[in-house]
Short mmCIF file of C-alpha atoms in Angstrom, two decimals:
data_model
loop_
_atom_site.label_atom_id
_atom_site.label_comp_id
_atom_site.label_asym_id
_atom_site.label_seq_id
_atom_site.Cartn_x
_atom_site.Cartn_y
_atom_site.Cartn_z
CA MET A 1 -5.41 -10.20 3.45
CA THR A 2 -4.03 -13.07 5.27
CA THR A 3 -4.42 -12.80 9.23
CA ALA A 4 -4.97 -16.91 8.99
CA ASP A 5 -5.37 -19.48 6.20
CA GLU A 6 -9.15 -19.59 6.79
CA ASP A 7 -9.33 -15.83 6.91
CA ALA A 8 -7.73 -15.43 4.02
CA PHE A 9 -9.10 -13.27 0.80
CA TYR A 10 -7.38 -14.01 -2.50
CA VAL A 11 -7.80 -10.82 -4.85
CA LEU A 12 -8.23 -11.60 -8.25
CA THR A 13 -9.29 -8.08 -9.81
CA GLY A 14 -10.34 -4.50 -8.71
CA LEU A 15 -13.12 -2.15 -10.13
CA LEU A 16 -13.21 1.80 -9.73
CA LEU A 17 -16.58 3.07 -8.98
CA THR A 18 -16.48 6.80 -9.20
CA PRO A 19 -18.27 9.53 -11.21
CA ALA A 20 -15.84 9.36 -13.93
CA GLN A 21 -15.58 5.40 -14.31
CA PHE A 22 -18.22 2.92 -12.97
CA PRO A 23 -18.99 -1.19 -13.92
CA SER A 24 -21.97 0.18 -16.45
CA VAL A 25 -23.21 -3.46 -15.69
CA LEU A 26 -24.41 -1.87 -12.66
CA ALA A 27 -26.70 1.12 -13.93
CA ASP A 28 -26.97 4.07 -16.24
CA ASP A 29 -25.20 6.43 -13.97
CA TYR A 30 -23.04 6.78 -10.84
CA PRO A 31 -25.69 7.15 -8.26
CA ALA A 32 -27.52 4.32 -9.31
CA ALA A 33 -24.50 2.24 -9.56
CA CYS A 34 -23.68 3.08 -5.90
CA GLY A 35 -27.44 2.17 -5.02
CA ALA A 36 -27.11 -1.15 -6.69
CA LEU A 37 -24.41 -2.01 -3.92
CA ALA A 38 -26.62 -0.22 -1.25
CA LEU A 39 -23.77 2.54 -1.11
CA GLU A 40 -23.94 6.08 -0.91
CA PRO A 41 -22.90 8.25 -4.01
CA TRP A 42 -19.86 9.47 -2.09
CA GLU A 43 -18.07 12.25 -4.36
CA ALA A 44 -14.82 10.66 -4.26
CA GLY A 45 -16.07 7.19 -4.89
CA TYR A 46 -15.10 3.77 -4.07
CA GLY A 47 -12.91 0.85 -5.24
CA LEU A 48 -14.15 -2.74 -5.75
CA VAL A 49 -11.73 -5.69 -4.75
CA LEU A 50 -13.34 -9.07 -6.32
CA GLY A 51 -11.84 -12.17 -4.99
CA GLN A 52 -12.34 -15.57 -2.98
CA ASP A 53 -12.27 -16.75 0.43
CA ALA A 54 -10.30 -19.79 1.46
CA ALA A 55 -13.39 -21.98 0.80
CA GLY A 56 -13.57 -20.35 -2.78
CA ALA A 57 -16.71 -18.56 -2.31
CA ARG A 58 -17.20 -14.84 -4.27
CA TRP A 59 -16.98 -11.67 -2.51
CA THR A 60 -16.82 -8.01 -3.47
CA LEU A 61 -14.93 -6.12 -0.72
CA VAL A 62 -15.73 -2.11 -1.20
CA THR A 63 -13.23 0.25 0.02
CA HIS A 64 -13.02 4.14 0.13
CA ASP A 65 -9.44 4.31 -1.08
CA ALA A 66 -10.51 4.42 -5.01
CA ALA A 67 -6.81 5.73 -5.49
CA LEU A 68 -5.28 2.26 -4.36
CA VAL A 69 -7.46 0.50 -6.92
CA GLY A 70 -6.84 3.07 -9.49
CA CYS A 71 -3.14 2.66 -9.22
CA ALA A 72 -3.54 -1.56 -9.14
CA VAL A 73 -5.65 -1.35 -12.12
CA ALA A 74 -3.23 1.04 -13.95
CA ALA A 75 -0.41 -1.30 -13.05
CA TRP A 76 -2.43 -4.27 -14.40
CA ASP A 77 -3.07 -2.95 -17.73
CA CYS A 78 0.67 -2.16 -18.26
CA GLY A 79 1.56 -5.66 -17.23
CA LEU A 80 3.19 -5.07 -14.55
CA GLU A 81 2.54 -6.84 -10.86
CA TYR A 82 0.53 -4.94 -7.92
CA ASP A 83 -0.41 -6.34 -4.63
CA LEU A 84 -3.87 -4.84 -4.10
CA ASP A 85 -4.32 -5.58 -0.31
CA PRO A 86 -6.88 -2.79 0.87
CA PRO A 87 -6.55 -2.13 4.85
CA GLU A 88 -9.17 -3.39 6.92
CA ARG A 89 -9.65 0.31 8.04
CA THR A 90 -10.39 1.28 4.68
CA VAL A 91 -13.01 -1.50 3.64
CA VAL A 92 -16.59 0.33 4.21
CA ALA A 93 -18.50 -2.76 3.05
CA THR A 94 -18.42 -6.59 1.97
CA ARG A 95 -20.93 -7.76 -0.63
CA ALA A 96 -21.60 -11.36 -1.36
CA GLY A 97 -20.80 -12.38 -5.19
CA TRP A 98 -19.58 -10.25 -7.98
CA PRO A 99 -21.36 -8.20 -10.30
CA LEU A 100 -19.14 -9.19 -13.21
CA ALA A 101 -17.88 -12.74 -14.42
CA LEU A 102 -14.34 -13.71 -14.55
CA ALA A 103 -12.49 -15.93 -16.17
CA VAL A 104 -9.69 -16.86 -13.38
CA GLN A 105 -9.87 -18.10 -10.00
CA ALA A 106 -7.52 -18.48 -7.13
CA PRO A 107 -5.29 -21.11 -6.88
CA GLY A 108 -5.38 -23.86 -4.36
CA VAL A 109 -9.01 -23.09 -3.41
CA PRO A 110 -12.49 -24.51 -4.41
CA ALA A 111 -13.77 -23.08 -7.75
CA PRO A 112 -15.84 -19.80 -7.01
CA HIS A 113 -19.12 -20.23 -5.89
CA ASP A 114 -21.87 -18.15 -4.16
CA PRO A 115 -21.28 -17.91 -0.20
CA GLU A 116 -23.70 -19.90 2.05
CA GLY A 117 -25.86 -17.74 4.43
CA ALA A 118 -24.85 -14.55 3.04
CA ASP A 119 -26.83 -11.59 4.32
CA GLY A 120 -28.28 -9.08 2.01
CA PRO A 121 -28.53 -9.66 -2.04
CA LEU A 122 -25.95 -11.62 -3.99
CA LEU A 123 -23.91 -10.09 -6.56
CA ALA A 124 -24.55 -12.02 -9.91
CA PRO A 125 -23.39 -11.08 -13.74
CA PRO A 126 -26.09 -10.60 -16.14
CA ASP A 127 -27.32 -13.65 -18.07
CA PRO A 128 -25.18 -13.11 -21.45
CA GLY A 129 -27.88 -15.10 -23.20
CA ALA A 130 -30.58 -12.57 -22.41
CA TRP A 131 -30.90 -8.72 -23.47
CA GLY A 132 -32.01 -6.18 -21.24
CA PRO A 133 -30.10 -2.58 -19.71
CA ALA A 134 -27.26 -4.31 -18.50
CA GLN A 135 -26.25 -6.10 -21.62
CA ARG A 136 -27.14 -3.04 -23.30
CA ARG A 137 -24.32 -1.30 -21.73
CA MET A 138 -22.16 -4.07 -21.88
CA GLY A 139 -22.49 -3.89 -25.37
CA ALA A 140 -21.58 -0.65 -25.24
CA ASP A 141 -18.38 -0.79 -23.56
CA ASP A 142 -17.49 -3.43 -25.89
CA VAL A 143 -17.82 -1.14 -28.80
CA GLY A 144 -15.73 1.70 -27.22
CA ARG A 145 -13.07 -0.59 -26.29
CA ASP A 146 -12.85 -2.12 -29.61
CA TRP A 147 -13.92 0.83 -31.30
CA HIS A 148 -11.51 0.36 -34.49
CA ALA A 149 -12.56 -3.01 -35.16
CA TRP A 150 -16.42 -1.82 -35.25
CA ARG A 151 -15.27 1.14 -37.26
CA GLY A 152 -13.41 -0.74 -39.73
CA SER A 153 -16.49 -3.07 -40.17
CA THR A 154 -18.68 0.03 -40.69
CA ASP A 155 -16.38 1.58 -43.63
CA ALA A 156 -16.25 -2.48 -44.99
CA GLY A 157 -19.93 -2.34 -45.39
CA VAL A 158 -21.18 -4.63 -42.55
CA ARG A 159 -24.69 -3.85 -41.61
CA PHE A 160 -24.82 -3.47 -37.96
CA ALA A 161 -28.66 -2.60 -37.96
CA ALA A 162 -31.68 -3.04 -39.70
CA PRO A 163 -32.45 -1.16 -42.76
CA GLY A 164 -33.29 2.39 -41.99
CA SER A 165 -30.94 2.93 -39.21
CA GLY A 166 -29.20 6.20 -38.96
CA PRO A 167 -30.67 9.55 -38.16
CA GLY A 168 -33.81 8.71 -39.82
CA HIS A 169 -34.33 5.94 -37.40
CA GLU A 170 -37.08 6.73 -35.07
CA GLY A 171 -35.21 5.19 -32.22
CA VAL A 172 -31.84 6.48 -32.98
CA ALA A 173 -33.70 9.95 -33.47
CA ARG A 174 -34.80 9.60 -30.11
CA VAL A 175 -31.59 8.96 -28.22
CA LEU A 176 -29.99 12.19 -30.28
CA ARG A 177 -32.70 14.36 -29.17
CA GLU A 178 -32.18 12.89 -25.20
CA ALA A 179 -28.57 13.26 -25.53
CA ALA A 180 -28.90 16.91 -26.83
CA ALA A 181 -31.42 17.65 -23.99
CA TYR A 182 -28.54 16.78 -21.27
CA LEU A 183 -26.78 20.05 -22.32
CA GLY A 184 -29.54 21.85 -21.22
CA ASP A 185 -30.33 19.83 -18.03
CA PRO A 186 -27.56 17.92 -16.59
CA PRO A 187 -28.25 14.50 -15.84
CA PRO A 188 -26.82 12.78 -12.68
CA PRO A 189 -23.18 12.07 -12.51
CA GLY A 190 -21.76 9.41 -14.90
CA ARG A 191 -24.68 9.34 -17.06
CA VAL A 192 -22.35 11.32 -19.68
CA ARG A 193 -18.35 10.21 -19.40
CA SER A 194 -15.50 11.04 -21.49
CA ALA A 195 -12.14 9.61 -21.54
CA PRO A 196 -9.17 10.52 -24.37
CA ALA A 197 -8.97 8.45 -27.58
CA GLY A 198 -5.50 9.49 -28.89
CA ASP A 199 -4.72 12.10 -32.05
CA GLY A 200 -6.66 14.37 -29.68
CA ALA A 201 -9.83 13.18 -30.16
CA ARG A 202 -12.15 11.99 -26.96
CA THR A 203 -14.44 8.78 -26.59
CA VAL A 204 -17.76 10.18 -25.25
CA ARG A 205 -20.22 7.72 -23.65
CA ALA A 206 -23.78 8.61 -22.95
CA ASP A 207 -26.36 6.51 -21.37
CA GLY A 208 -30.33 7.48 -20.81
CA PRO A 209 -33.59 5.07 -20.14
CA GLY A 210 -33.03 2.28 -22.81
CA TRP A 211 -30.25 3.27 -24.71
CA SER A 212 -26.81 3.94 -24.79
CA LEU A 213 -24.54 6.04 -27.08
CA VAL A 214 -20.56 5.72 -27.78
CA ALA A 215 -18.67 7.76 -30.09
CA ARG A 216 -15.43 9.65 -30.79
CA THR A 217 -15.22 13.26 -31.26
CA ASP A 218 -13.86 13.22 -34.46
CA ASP A 219 -15.63 10.44 -35.91
CA ILE A 220 -19.33 8.63 -35.85
CA ALA A 221 -21.50 7.39 -33.04
CA PHE A 222 -23.01 3.97 -32.36
CA VAL A 223 -26.46 3.52 -30.69
CA LEU A 224 -27.79 0.86 -28.67
CA LEU A 225 -31.38 0.12 -27.54
CA ASP A 226 -33.06 -2.03 -25.36
CA GLU A 227 -35.85 -2.63 -27.89
CA GLU A 228 -33.48 -4.18 -30.34
CA PRO A 229 -31.33 -6.86 -28.99
CA GLY A 230 -28.08 -7.03 -29.96
CA GLN A 231 -28.13 -4.06 -32.78
CA VAL A 232 -25.74 -1.75 -32.67
CA LEU A 233 -26.48 0.90 -34.83
CA PRO A 234 -24.31 3.47 -36.63
CA VAL A 235 -25.03 7.32 -36.51
CA GLY A 236 -23.07 9.51 -39.55
CA ARG A 237 -21.50 12.59 -38.77
CA GLY A 238 -23.95 14.66 -40.37
CA PRO A 239 -24.49 18.22 -39.40
CA SER A 240 -25.44 18.13 -35.81
CA LEU A 241 -23.58 15.24 -34.54
CA PRO A 242 -20.11 16.90 -34.25
CA GLY A 243 -21.60 19.81 -32.21
CA LEU A 244 -23.45 17.13 -29.92
CA LEU A 245 -20.46 15.47 -28.96
CA GLU A 246 -18.44 18.36 -28.37
CA GLY A 247 -20.99 19.71 -25.72
CA LEU A 248 -21.44 16.05 -24.14
CA ASP A 249 -17.46 15.89 -24.00
CA ARG A 250 -17.71 19.07 -22.60
CA LEU A 251 -20.38 18.71 -20.14
CA ALA A 252 -18.39 15.13 -18.73
CA ARG A 253 -15.44 17.21 -18.01
CA GLU A 254 -17.14 19.97 -16.44
CA ASN A 255 -18.97 17.28 -13.99
CA GLY A 256 -16.61 14.63 -13.90
#
């Protein structure tokens, strides 16, 4: 948006905030993610536009035109140019800071920094040197994004967890029980998500109090726990995992 140089806003990236897709760094589910930005959990969702003003300060614009942001993200993912410039009438909120760390900055303006005198809480990425719910969810994002690398390392015999991990691991067993309970008592929107994974399979993602699960419906699962910093625990197929993943996939698609 460029009404004048001093009022310019330089877009760096966009993110979706919808029941089916939202920055999991914010929360375990869609309503809680909206709450982290002081937004109502509107069913149609929002688009988040991260950028800098003319002074270089970080800002996050919230637009109710999620489709516009979704088009931009899809184009960028394909290596295409897309001028994301949400009309002012669609911008429902402006938040100081960014919820994620970005490695890029707008050319010709000062380095990214926190705005001075901003009203309300300041958005900031989680500390990469710490471990907690945000880092756990981001770790699960990484596993889902680089599934084949993690899966290949498992096949090669690399241990991601302490001895005893798997269905017999107490924390993993708790996760599987709580995830199975979702099938009879559906959680808030976004707590379980599903996306195509190729070859007819789906990637299933579920989160709960202190845990994240990421899996493919045709393969194994990985679990991350708040109480086990940095650990990624592989869970074999076994007799019950396939049915659980199919049920979670169905739940995500019905509620998405």
